[in-house]
């Protein structure tokens, strides 16, 4: 169907001029995914009346960036209302177009049989309304959207929803039902630019979306309306892909869909045990799962780069830990079960060259208990843990280059190879040993809490040096000096990317994402030496791997410009700059 030039003009030149746009209060256009009617149950066919109102409004596209957009909606939300009917129902739909609209709008129901799915009967000018009626003949989950030219623009601007036609008797009971639709938005400016963004017909026709969204806005179903469940409960997700262009590959990280109704069909048997559901534009799917384990589970389009454009939802599951399904560290001994390899012999040999052998992972206690630590070979240099909270012990380097970790609160000795050493807390139940390139070896010890260790100090090999709680408090204290700037570590960026501080102040980096990151201004560690630099006379710096929620501090004494990276995501453009100005004392000394 051909495009309508007037539709592009209406979006590119809104009623409000650009200099007035900031005064417009952005509406919350996000549809709560739990906002859907209950099952039809076991009722007889009926007449179902639905009224939809088309509204063109400025909404919050990316609240964190201050980005707004002129949405076209049904009932002021994205997606439009979830409509629930029964097979055999007579559905009467009235479309009212607000008098302050700029566009003609209409309705195309994929569940309706007739010209344009109703679009031919519902081309409604601003300030008017029209009604049409159709029979719900086929059970399934169907998309509906605006059918006025240019149709792709109306869909991209938010005019889409789902209608569920349930079979007689309704759907089986589940504990939670959620309503999520994926859509695309095409703007003239790239994602992250603040202010009112304008629609780009060029990007739409080239299928170059600046935003991929669940329920209309960035973080809509991740921060504003995350999904919730308790362990053991069942979940049904009614998912639709509005498009208008891209196929969605829906995947929930760490979960498997127990039932999947492809393309929303309810007349065929569902598939089970599905990892990723393909949903083309203009189609839908019914996804079911059981919340089997507590934690946060990300629902995403497995076209991964779309996560960086806003396409991510979050399922939060509460309940007791289920270590039978997953836990850190090696498996516990299981009587009567044969041990086999899941890979070829060649791959086993390859792995043996690059990671610890099974012998290196064994956990043992010296024959004489803790007192035997003093009898270890005197030629083996030893180290005490410096930045430790409640974790008392020592590291002993053996002649073969391996390292023994003795925890004074534990009856176990851990044999490890990873260097440099990073111990990170994990619910107080595991000791994580992380190497320079991120290799993680875990050994369970339920009696020991573990903390980040950035430095080790050489001491006598008999591990007799004791670390007092005063030492621990001092070691764990942040560096002295005021904080000049705070930098958030997003999924693929430092925010802000450039900060300015005075000499003698600190910068604090906090990992606010769900990924591991680091902060590196060291040419020997960066993937590309040209990506990092620091003033002459200063020293390189860098953090260990920072897990989500953790922070890194660094004091800057020397003025100049520091360019740093996250080595893990350096190739993805995760780079930052620190500009250090002379502090007041330093500046006065040069007068």
Coordinates of C-alpha atoms in Angstrom, one line a residue:
X1 CA 0.0 0.0 0.0
X2 CA 1.4 3.4 -0.9
X3 CA 2.5 6.0 1.6
X4 CA 0.7 9.2 2.4
X5 CA 3.1 12.2 2.3
X6 CA 0.8 14.1 4.7
X7 CA 1.4 11.5 7.4
X8 CA 5.1 12.1 7.3
X9 CA 4.6 15.8 7.4
X10 CA 2.3 15.6 10.4
X11 CA 5.0 13.8 12.4
X12 CA 7.9 15.9 11.2
X13 CA 6.1 19.2 11.9
X14 CA 4.0 18.8 15.0
X15 CA 1.5 21.3 16.3
X16 CA 4.1 22.5 18.8
X17 CA 7.2 24.1 17.4
X18 CA 10.6 22.8 18.6
X19 CA 11.2 25.8 20.8
X20 CA 8.0 25.0 22.7
X21 CA 8.5 21.2 22.8
X22 CA 10.4 21.2 26.2
X23 CA 7.4 22.8 27.9
X24 CA 5.2 19.9 27.0
X25 CA 4.7 17.5 29.9
X26 CA 5.6 14.0 28.6
X27 CA 2.9 11.4 29.3
X28 CA 3.6 7.9 30.6
X29 CA 2.5 5.8 27.6
X30 CA 3.7 2.5 29.0
X31 CA 1.1 -0.2 29.3
X32 CA 1.4 -2.2 32.6
X33 CA 2.0 -5.8 31.4
X34 CA -0.4 -7.0 34.1
X35 CA -3.2 -4.8 32.7
X36 CA -5.4 -7.4 30.9
X37 CA -8.9 -8.8 31.5
X38 CA -9.5 -12.2 33.1
X39 CA -10.2 -15.3 31.2
X40 CA -13.6 -15.6 29.6
X41 CA -14.1 -18.9 31.5
X42 CA -16.9 -21.3 30.6
X43 CA -19.5 -18.9 29.3
X44 CA -21.7 -19.0 26.2
X45 CA -21.0 -16.8 23.1
X46 CA -22.0 -13.2 23.7
X47 CA -21.8 -9.7 22.2
X48 CA -18.6 -8.0 23.2
X49 CA -18.5 -4.2 22.8
X50 CA -15.1 -2.4 22.6
X51 CA -14.5 1.3 22.3
X52 CA -11.0 2.5 21.3
X53 CA -9.9 6.2 21.2
X54 CA -7.0 7.3 19.0
X55 CA -4.8 9.8 20.8
X56 CA -1.7 11.6 19.5
X57 CA 0.4 12.7 22.4
X58 CA 4.0 13.4 23.5
X59 CA 5.2 10.6 25.7
X60 CA 8.4 9.6 27.6
X61 CA 10.4 7.5 25.3
X62 CA 13.6 7.1 27.4
X63 CA 13.0 8.7 30.8
X64 CA 16.7 8.2 31.9
X65 CA 17.9 10.2 28.9
X66 CA 15.1 12.8 28.9
X67 CA 14.0 11.6 25.5
X68 CA 10.4 12.2 24.4
X69 CA 8.5 11.3 21.2
X70 CA 5.1 12.1 19.6
X71 CA 3.3 8.8 19.9
X72 CA 0.1 7.8 18.1
X73 CA -1.9 5.5 20.4
X74 CA -5.1 3.8 21.1
X75 CA -6.4 4.9 24.5
X76 CA -3.1 6.7 25.3
X77 CA -1.0 3.6 26.0
X78 CA 1.4 1.4 24.1
X79 CA 0.4 -1.2 23.4
X80 CA -3.3 -0.6 23.0
X81 CA -5.8 -2.4 25.3
X82 CA -5.7 -6.2 25.5
X83 CA -9.0 -7.4 24.2
X84 CA -10.3 -10.8 25.3
X85 CA -13.2 -12.6 23.7
X86 CA -14.5 -16.2 23.2
X87 CA -14.8 -18.2 20.0
X88 CA -18.2 -17.5 18.6
X89 CA -18.5 -14.0 20.1
X90 CA -19.9 -11.1 18.1
X91 CA -17.4 -8.3 18.5
X92 CA -18.6 -4.7 18.0
X93 CA -15.7 -2.2 17.8
X94 CA -16.1 1.6 17.9
X95 CA -13.1 3.8 17.0
X96 CA -13.2 7.4 18.2
X97 CA -10.6 9.7 16.8
X98 CA -9.8 12.6 19.1
X99 CA -10.6 16.0 17.7
X100 CA -7.1 17.3 18.3
X101 CA -5.6 14.5 16.2
X102 CA -3.7 15.4 13.0
X103 CA -4.2 12.1 11.3
X104 CA -7.0 9.8 10.0
X105 CA -6.8 6.5 12.0
X106 CA -8.5 3.1 11.5
X107 CA -8.5 -0.5 12.8
X108 CA -7.2 -3.7 11.2
X109 CA -8.0 -6.8 13.3
X110 CA -6.1 -9.9 12.2
X111 CA -8.8 -11.9 14.0
X112 CA -11.5 -10.5 11.7
X113 CA -12.5 -12.0 8.4
X114 CA -13.4 -9.2 5.9
X115 CA -11.8 -6.4 3.8
X116 CA -8.8 -4.9 5.6
X117 CA -9.7 -6.6 8.8
X118 CA -12.1 -3.7 9.4
X119 CA -9.8 -1.0 8.0
X120 CA -12.1 -0.4 5.1
X121 CA -14.9 0.4 7.5
X122 CA -13.1 2.5 10.1
X123 CA -11.1 5.3 8.3
X124 CA -12.0 7.9 10.9
X125 CA -11.1 11.6 10.5
X126 CA -10.3 13.7 13.6
X127 CA -13.3 14.4 15.8
X128 CA -15.4 11.6 14.4
X129 CA -16.1 7.9 15.2
X130 CA -17.1 4.7 13.3
X131 CA -18.3 1.3 14.4
X132 CA -17.9 -2.2 12.7
X133 CA -18.8 -5.7 13.8
X134 CA -17.1 -9.0 13.2
X135 CA -17.4 -12.7 14.3
X136 CA -14.6 -14.2 16.4
X137 CA -14.4 -17.4 14.4
X138 CA -10.9 -18.8 15.2
X139 CA -9.2 -19.3 18.6
X140 CA -5.8 -17.7 18.9
X141 CA -3.8 -14.6 19.8
X142 CA -4.0 -12.0 17.1
X143 CA -2.5 -8.5 16.4
X144 CA -4.6 -5.5 15.7
X145 CA -3.2 -2.1 14.5
X146 CA -4.1 1.0 12.6
X147 CA -4.7 0.4 8.9
X148 CA -4.3 4.0 7.6
X149 CA -1.6 4.9 5.2
X150 CA 1.4 5.0 5.7
X151 CA 0.5 1.9 7.8
X152 CA 4.1 1.3 8.8
X153 CA 4.3 4.8 10.3
X154 CA 1.1 4.4 12.3
X155 CA 2.3 1.1 13.7
X156 CA 5.8 2.4 14.5
X157 CA 4.3 5.3 16.3
X158 CA 2.5 3.0 18.7
X159 CA -0.9 2.1 17.2
X160 CA -1.0 -1.7 17.9
X161 CA -2.5 -4.2 20.4
X162 CA -3.5 -7.8 20.8
X163 CA -6.9 -9.6 20.8
X164 CA -7.2 -13.1 22.3
X165 CA -9.9 -15.4 21.0
X166 CA -10.2 -18.1 23.6
X167 CA -11.7 -21.5 22.8
X168 CA -14.9 -22.7 24.5
X169 CA -14.1 -23.2 28.2
X170 CA -11.3 -20.7 28.2
X171 CA -7.6 -21.3 28.7
X172 CA -6.2 -23.4 31.6
X173 CA -5.4 -21.6 34.8
X174 CA -2.0 -20.1 35.4
X175 CA -0.8 -18.0 38.4
X176 CA 0.2 -14.9 36.4
X177 CA -0.6 -13.6 32.9
X178 CA 1.3 -10.8 31.3
X179 CA 0.9 -8.7 28.1
X180 CA 4.0 -7.6 26.2
X181 CA 4.4 -6.2 22.7
X182 CA 7.6 -5.4 20.8
X183 CA 7.7 -2.3 18.7
X184 CA 10.2 -0.2 16.7
X185 CA 10.6 3.6 16.7
X186 CA 12.4 5.4 14.0
X187 CA 13.9 8.8 14.8
X188 CA 16.1 11.3 13.1
X189 CA 18.6 11.3 16.0
X190 CA 20.3 8.3 17.5
X191 CA 19.1 6.6 20.8
X192 CA 20.1 8.6 23.9
X193 CA 19.6 12.1 22.6
X194 CA 17.5 14.2 25.0
X195 CA 14.5 16.2 24.0
X196 CA 11.5 15.7 21.7
X197 CA 12.6 13.4 18.9
X198 CA 11.2 13.5 15.4
X199 CA 10.0 10.6 13.2
X200 CA 12.3 9.6 10.3
X201 CA 10.5 8.3 7.2
X202 CA 14.0 7.5 5.7
X203 CA 15.0 5.3 8.6
X204 CA 11.6 3.6 8.6
X205 CA 11.9 2.7 4.9
X206 CA 15.5 1.6 5.3
X207 CA 14.4 -0.5 8.4
X208 CA 17.0 1.2 10.5
X209 CA 15.3 1.5 13.9
X210 CA 16.8 3.7 16.6
X211 CA 14.7 2.0 19.3
X212 CA 13.4 -1.5 19.9
X213 CA 10.9 -1.5 22.8
X214 CA 8.7 -3.6 25.0
X215 CA 5.5 -1.8 25.8
X216 CA 6.4 1.5 24.3
X217 CA 9.4 2.9 26.1
X218 CA 13.0 2.1 27.2
X219 CA 13.0 0.1 30.5
X220 CA 9.2 -0.1 30.5
X221 CA 9.1 -3.8 31.5
X222 CA 12.5 -3.8 33.2
X223 CA 12.3 -0.9 35.6
X224 CA 8.8 0.6 35.5
X225 CA 6.8 -2.5 35.3
X226 CA 8.9 -5.6 35.8
X227 CA 7.2 -9.0 35.9
X228 CA 6.8 -10.8 39.2
X229 CA 6.3 -14.3 40.4
X230 CA 7.1 -16.6 43.3
X231 CA 9.0 -19.8 42.9
X232 CA 6.8 -22.6 41.8
X233 CA 4.2 -20.4 40.1
X234 CA 3.2 -20.6 36.5
X235 CA 3.4 -17.7 34.1
X236 CA 1.7 -17.1 30.7
X237 CA 3.0 -14.3 28.5
X238 CA 0.9 -13.0 25.6
X239 CA 3.5 -11.6 23.3
X240 CA 3.0 -9.7 20.1
X241 CA 5.4 -8.3 17.6
X242 CA 4.0 -5.1 16.1
X243 CA 7.1 -4.6 13.9
X244 CA 6.6 -3.0 11.5
X245 CA 9.7 -4.5 10.1
X246 CA 11.9 -6.8 12.3
X247 CA 11.3 -10.4 13.4
X248 CA 11.6 -11.0 17.1
X249 CA 13.4 -13.9 18.6
X250 CA 12.1 -14.0 22.2
X251 CA 14.2 -15.7 24.8
X252 CA 14.2 -15.7 28.6
X253 CA 17.8 -16.0 29.9
X254 CA 18.0 -18.8 32.4
X255 CA 14.5 -20.2 31.7
X256 CA 12.9 -22.6 29.2
X257 CA 9.4 -22.1 27.9
X258 CA 7.3 -25.1 29.0
X259 CA 4.6 -24.5 26.4
X260 CA 4.8 -22.4 23.3
X261 CA 1.9 -21.7 20.9
X262 CA 3.7 -20.7 17.6
X263 CA 2.3 -17.7 15.9
X264 CA -0.5 -17.5 18.6
X265 CA -2.4 -20.4 17.2
X266 CA -4.7 -22.3 19.6
X267 CA -6.0 -24.9 17.2
X268 CA -2.8 -26.9 17.1
X269 CA -0.9 -28.6 20.0
X270 CA 1.7 -26.4 21.6
X271 CA 5.4 -27.1 21.5
X272 CA 7.3 -27.7 24.8
X273 CA 10.8 -27.3 26.0
X274 CA 11.5 -24.2 23.8
X275 CA 14.5 -21.9 24.3
X276 CA 13.6 -19.1 21.8
X277 CA 10.4 -18.3 20.0
X278 CA 10.5 -16.7 16.6
X279 CA 7.7 -14.1 16.1
X280 CA 7.6 -12.3 12.8
X281 CA 6.1 -8.7 12.5
X282 CA 2.3 -8.8 12.7
X283 CA 2.2 -12.1 14.6
X284 CA 1.9 -13.2 18.2
X285 CA 2.9 -16.1 20.5
X286 CA 1.7 -17.5 23.8
X287 CA 4.6 -18.4 26.0
X288 CA 4.3 -20.3 29.3
X289 CA 6.9 -21.2 31.9
X290 CA 7.2 -22.2 35.5
X291 CA 9.2 -20.1 37.9
X292 CA 11.5 -22.8 39.2
X293 CA 14.3 -20.8 40.7
X294 CA 14.6 -17.4 42.5
X295 CA 16.5 -14.5 40.8
X296 CA 16.2 -12.0 38.1
X297 CA 15.5 -13.4 34.6
X298 CA 15.9 -11.2 31.5
X299 CA 13.3 -11.5 28.7
X300 CA 14.9 -10.2 25.5
X301 CA 15.0 -10.3 21.7
X302 CA 17.9 -12.6 21.0
X303 CA 19.0 -10.3 18.2
X304 CA 21.3 -9.1 21.0
X305 CA 22.2 -5.6 19.8
X306 CA 18.5 -4.6 20.2
X307 CA 19.0 -4.8 24.0
X308 CA 21.2 -1.7 23.6
X309 CA 18.2 0.0 21.9
X310 CA 15.8 -0.6 24.8
X311 CA 14.5 -4.2 24.1
X312 CA 14.6 -5.8 27.5
X313 CA 12.2 -7.0 30.2
X314 CA 12.8 -8.4 33.6
X315 CA 11.1 -11.2 35.5
X316 CA 11.8 -11.1 39.3
X317 CA 11.2 -14.5 41.0
X318 CA 11.2 -14.8 44.8
X319 CA 11.6 -17.9 46.8
X320 CA 14.1 -20.2 48.5
X321 CA 17.3 -21.0 46.7
X322 CA 17.2 -24.1 44.6
X323 CA 20.8 -25.5 44.3
X324 CA 19.5 -28.7 42.7
X325 CA 18.9 -26.7 39.5
X326 CA 22.0 -24.6 39.6
X327 CA 24.8 -23.7 42.0
X328 CA 28.3 -22.4 41.8
X329 CA 31.2 -24.8 42.0
X330 CA 31.6 -28.4 41.0
X331 CA 28.9 -31.0 41.5
X332 CA 28.6 -32.9 44.8
X333 CA 29.5 -36.6 44.8
X334 CA 26.5 -38.6 43.7
X335 CA 26.6 -42.3 44.6
X336 CA 26.0 -44.7 41.8
X337 CA 26.2 -42.3 38.9
X338 CA 28.8 -42.8 36.3
X339 CA 31.0 -39.8 35.3
X340 CA 31.3 -39.2 31.6
X341 CA 32.6 -36.4 29.3
X342 CA 30.1 -34.4 27.2
X343 CA 32.8 -33.5 24.6
X344 CA 35.3 -35.3 22.4
X345 CA 38.6 -36.5 23.7
X346 CA 40.4 -33.9 21.7
X347 CA 38.4 -31.1 23.4
X348 CA 39.1 -32.6 26.8
X349 CA 42.8 -32.4 26.1
X350 CA 42.5 -28.9 24.8
X351 CA 40.7 -27.7 27.9
X352 CA 43.4 -29.3 30.1
X353 CA 46.0 -27.0 28.6
X354 CA 44.1 -23.8 29.5
X355 CA 42.4 -24.4 32.9
X356 CA 42.9 -26.3 36.1
X357 CA 43.0 -30.0 36.0
X358 CA 40.6 -32.0 38.1
X359 CA 43.4 -32.5 40.6
X360 CA 43.8 -28.7 41.0
X361 CA 40.2 -28.4 41.9
X362 CA 40.3 -30.9 44.8
X363 CA 39.6 -29.5 48.2
X364 CA 41.6 -31.0 51.1
X365 CA 42.7 -30.2 54.6
X366 CA 46.3 -30.6 55.9
X367 CA 46.7 -33.7 57.9
X368 CA 47.6 -31.7 61.0
X369 CA 44.8 -29.2 60.6
X370 CA 45.4 -25.5 60.8
X371 CA 48.6 -26.0 62.9
X372 CA 50.2 -27.7 59.9
X373 CA 50.2 -24.4 58.0
X374 CA 53.4 -23.5 59.8
X375 CA 55.1 -26.6 58.5
X376 CA 54.7 -25.8 54.8
X377 CA 58.0 -25.4 52.9
X378 CA 59.9 -22.3 53.9
X379 CA 61.0 -21.6 50.3
X380 CA 57.4 -21.0 49.3
X381 CA 56.6 -17.3 49.5
X382 CA 53.3 -16.5 51.3
X383 CA 50.9 -13.6 51.2
X384 CA 48.3 -12.3 53.6
X385 CA 44.9 -11.1 52.5
X386 CA 44.9 -7.3 52.7
X387 CA 41.5 -6.0 51.7
X388 CA 39.3 -8.6 53.4
X389 CA 36.2 -8.3 55.5
X390 CA 35.7 -11.3 57.8
X391 CA 37.8 -13.5 55.6
X392 CA 41.0 -14.3 57.5
X393 CA 43.7 -16.5 55.9
X394 CA 46.8 -16.6 53.7
X395 CA 47.9 -17.5 50.2
X396 CA 50.9 -19.8 49.8
X397 CA 52.6 -20.0 46.4
X398 CA 54.2 -23.4 45.8
X399 CA 57.2 -24.2 43.7
X400 CA 55.1 -25.4 40.8
X401 CA 53.4 -22.0 40.5
X402 CA 50.1 -23.2 42.1
X403 CA 48.6 -21.3 45.0
X404 CA 47.1 -22.6 48.2
X405 CA 44.5 -20.5 49.9
X406 CA 44.0 -21.3 53.6
X407 CA 41.0 -19.7 55.3
X408 CA 41.3 -19.4 59.0
X409 CA 37.6 -19.7 59.5
X410 CA 37.4 -22.9 57.5
X411 CA 38.6 -26.4 57.7
X412 CA 39.4 -26.5 54.0
X413 CA 42.3 -25.6 51.8
X414 CA 41.7 -24.4 48.2
X415 CA 44.2 -25.1 45.4
X416 CA 44.1 -22.5 42.6
X417 CA 45.9 -21.1 39.6
X418 CA 44.0 -17.9 38.7
X419 CA 46.0 -14.7 38.9
X420 CA 45.7 -11.9 39.9
X421 CA 43.4 -12.9 42.7
X422 CA 39.8 -11.5 43.0
X423 CA 37.5 -12.8 45.7
X424 CA 33.9 -11.7 45.4
X425 CA 31.0 -12.1 47.7
X426 CA 28.1 -14.3 46.6
X427 CA 25.4 -14.5 49.2
X428 CA 28.0 -15.5 51.8
X429 CA 28.2 -19.1 50.4
X430 CA 31.0 -19.3 47.8
X431 CA 34.6 -18.2 47.3
X432 CA 35.1 -17.0 43.8
X433 CA 38.6 -16.9 42.4
X434 CA 38.9 -14.8 39.2
X435 CA 41.8 -14.6 36.9
X436 CA 43.1 -11.7 34.9
X437 CA 41.0 -12.6 31.8
X438 CA 37.8 -13.4 33.8
X439 CA 38.2 -17.2 34.3
X440 CA 36.2 -18.1 37.4
X441 CA 36.8 -21.1 39.6
X442 CA 34.4 -21.6 42.5
X443 CA 34.7 -23.8 45.5
X444 CA 31.8 -24.1 47.9
X445 CA 32.4 -23.3 51.5
X446 CA 29.1 -22.5 53.4
X447 CA 31.0 -21.3 56.5
X448 CA 33.0 -18.5 54.8
X449 CA 32.0 -15.1 53.6
X450 CA 34.2 -13.7 50.9
X451 CA 35.1 -10.2 49.8
X452 CA 36.9 -8.4 47.1
X453 CA 40.7 -8.6 47.4
X454 CA 42.7 -6.2 45.2
X455 CA 46.1 -6.6 46.8
X456 CA 48.3 -9.1 48.6
X457 CA 51.3 -8.3 50.9
X458 CA 54.3 -10.6 51.3
X459 CA 54.7 -12.0 54.8
X460 CA 56.5 -14.9 56.4
X461 CA 55.7 -18.3 54.9
X462 CA 54.3 -19.7 58.2
X463 CA 51.1 -17.5 57.9
X464 CA 51.6 -16.4 61.5
X465 CA 50.7 -12.8 60.9
X466 CA 47.2 -12.0 62.2
X467 CA 44.8 -9.5 60.6
X468 CA 42.8 -7.6 63.2
X469 CA 39.4 -6.2 62.6
X470 CA 40.9 -2.7 62.9
X471 CA 43.1 -3.6 60.0
X472 CA 40.1 -4.9 58.1
X473 CA 38.1 -1.7 58.7
X474 CA 41.1 0.5 57.6
X475 CA 41.7 -1.7 54.5
X476 CA 38.1 -1.6 53.5
X477 CA 37.7 2.2 53.9
X478 CA 37.4 4.2 50.7
X479 CA 40.5 6.2 49.6
X480 CA 40.9 9.5 51.4
X481 CA 39.8 12.6 49.5
X482 CA 36.6 14.1 48.2
X483 CA 34.6 12.5 45.4
X484 CA 34.7 14.8 42.4
X485 CA 32.5 12.7 40.1
X486 CA 30.5 9.5 39.9
X487 CA 30.3 7.5 36.7
X488 CA 27.6 4.8 36.1
X489 CA 28.6 1.7 34.1
X490 CA 25.8 0.9 31.8
X491 CA 25.4 -2.2 29.7
X492 CA 27.8 -0.8 27.0
X493 CA 28.8 2.7 28.1
X494 CA 30.2 5.0 30.9
X495 CA 27.6 7.6 31.9
X496 CA 28.7 10.4 31.7
X497 CA 31.4 9.5 29.2
X498 CA 33.5 12.6 30.1
X499 CA 33.8 14.1 33.6
X500 CA 35.9 17.0 34.9
X501 CA 37.4 17.0 38.5
X502 CA 40.0 18.8 40.4
X503 CA 43.4 17.3 41.3
X504 CA 43.1 15.5 44.7
X505 CA 39.6 14.3 44.1
X506 CA 38.3 10.8 43.4
X507 CA 36.2 9.3 40.7
X508 CA 33.8 6.6 41.7
X509 CA 32.6 4.1 39.1
X510 CA 29.5 2.1 40.0
X511 CA 28.4 -0.9 37.9
X512 CA 24.7 -0.2 37.4
X513 CA 24.2 -2.9 34.7
X514 CA 23.7 -6.6 34.7
X515 CA 27.1 -7.3 33.2
X516 CA 30.7 -7.6 34.5
X517 CA 32.8 -4.5 33.7
X518 CA 36.2 -3.1 34.6
X519 CA 37.9 0.3 34.5
X520 CA 41.4 0.3 32.8
X521 CA 43.8 3.0 31.9
X522 CA 46.8 0.8 31.2
X523 CA 48.2 0.2 27.7
X524 CA 49.4 -3.3 28.7
X525 CA 45.8 -4.4 29.4
X526 CA 43.8 -2.5 26.8
X527 CA 43.0 -4.3 23.6
X528 CA 44.1 -1.2 21.6
X529 CA 46.9 0.9 23.2
X530 CA 45.6 4.0 21.4
X531 CA 42.3 3.8 23.4
X532 CA 44.0 4.6 26.7
X533 CA 46.3 7.4 27.8
X534 CA 47.3 9.3 30.9
X535 CA 49.5 12.4 31.6
X536 CA 53.2 12.1 31.6
X537 CA 54.5 11.4 35.0
X538 CA 51.4 9.6 36.3
X539 CA 50.9 5.9 36.6
X540 CA 48.4 3.6 34.9
X541 CA 45.5 2.4 36.9
X542 CA 42.8 -0.3 36.6
X543 CA 40.2 -2.2 38.5
X544 CA 39.5 -5.9 38.7
X545 CA 36.3 -7.3 37.3
X546 CA 33.4 -5.4 38.8
X547 CA 30.3 -7.5 39.3
X548 CA 26.8 -5.7 39.1
X549 CA 26.3 -3.4 42.0
X550 CA 30.0 -3.1 42.9
X551 CA 32.1 0.1 42.8
X552 CA 35.7 1.2 42.0
X553 CA 37.4 4.3 43.4
X554 CA 40.5 6.1 42.1
X555 CA 42.3 9.2 43.3
X556 CA 43.6 11.6 40.7
X557 CA 46.6 13.7 41.9
X558 CA 48.1 14.8 38.6
X559 CA 46.3 17.2 36.3
X560 CA 45.7 16.2 32.7
X561 CA 43.5 14.1 30.5
X562 CA 43.0 10.4 31.2
X563 CA 41.4 8.1 28.5
X564 CA 40.2 4.8 29.9
X565 CA 38.1 1.8 28.7
X566 CA 36.3 -1.3 29.9
X567 CA 38.5 -3.9 28.3
X568 CA 35.6 -6.4 28.2
X569 CA 33.5 -4.1 26.0
X570 CA 36.2 -1.9 24.5
X571 CA 35.4 -3.0 20.9
X572 CA 31.8 -2.0 21.5
X573 CA 32.8 1.5 22.3
X574 CA 32.8 1.5 26.1
X575 CA 35.3 4.3 26.6
X576 CA 35.6 7.3 29.0
X577 CA 37.6 10.4 29.7
X578 CA 38.6 12.0 33.0
X579 CA 39.8 15.7 32.8
X580 CA 41.7 16.6 35.9
X581 CA 42.2 20.4 36.5
X582 CA 44.8 21.7 38.9
X583 CA 43.4 21.8 42.4
X584 CA 43.2 25.0 44.4
X585 CA 46.4 24.4 46.3
X586 CA 48.3 23.3 43.2
X587 CA 47.0 26.3 41.2
X588 CA 48.0 28.8 43.8
X589 CA 51.5 27.4 44.0
X590 CA 52.0 28.3 40.4
X591 CA 51.0 32.0 40.8

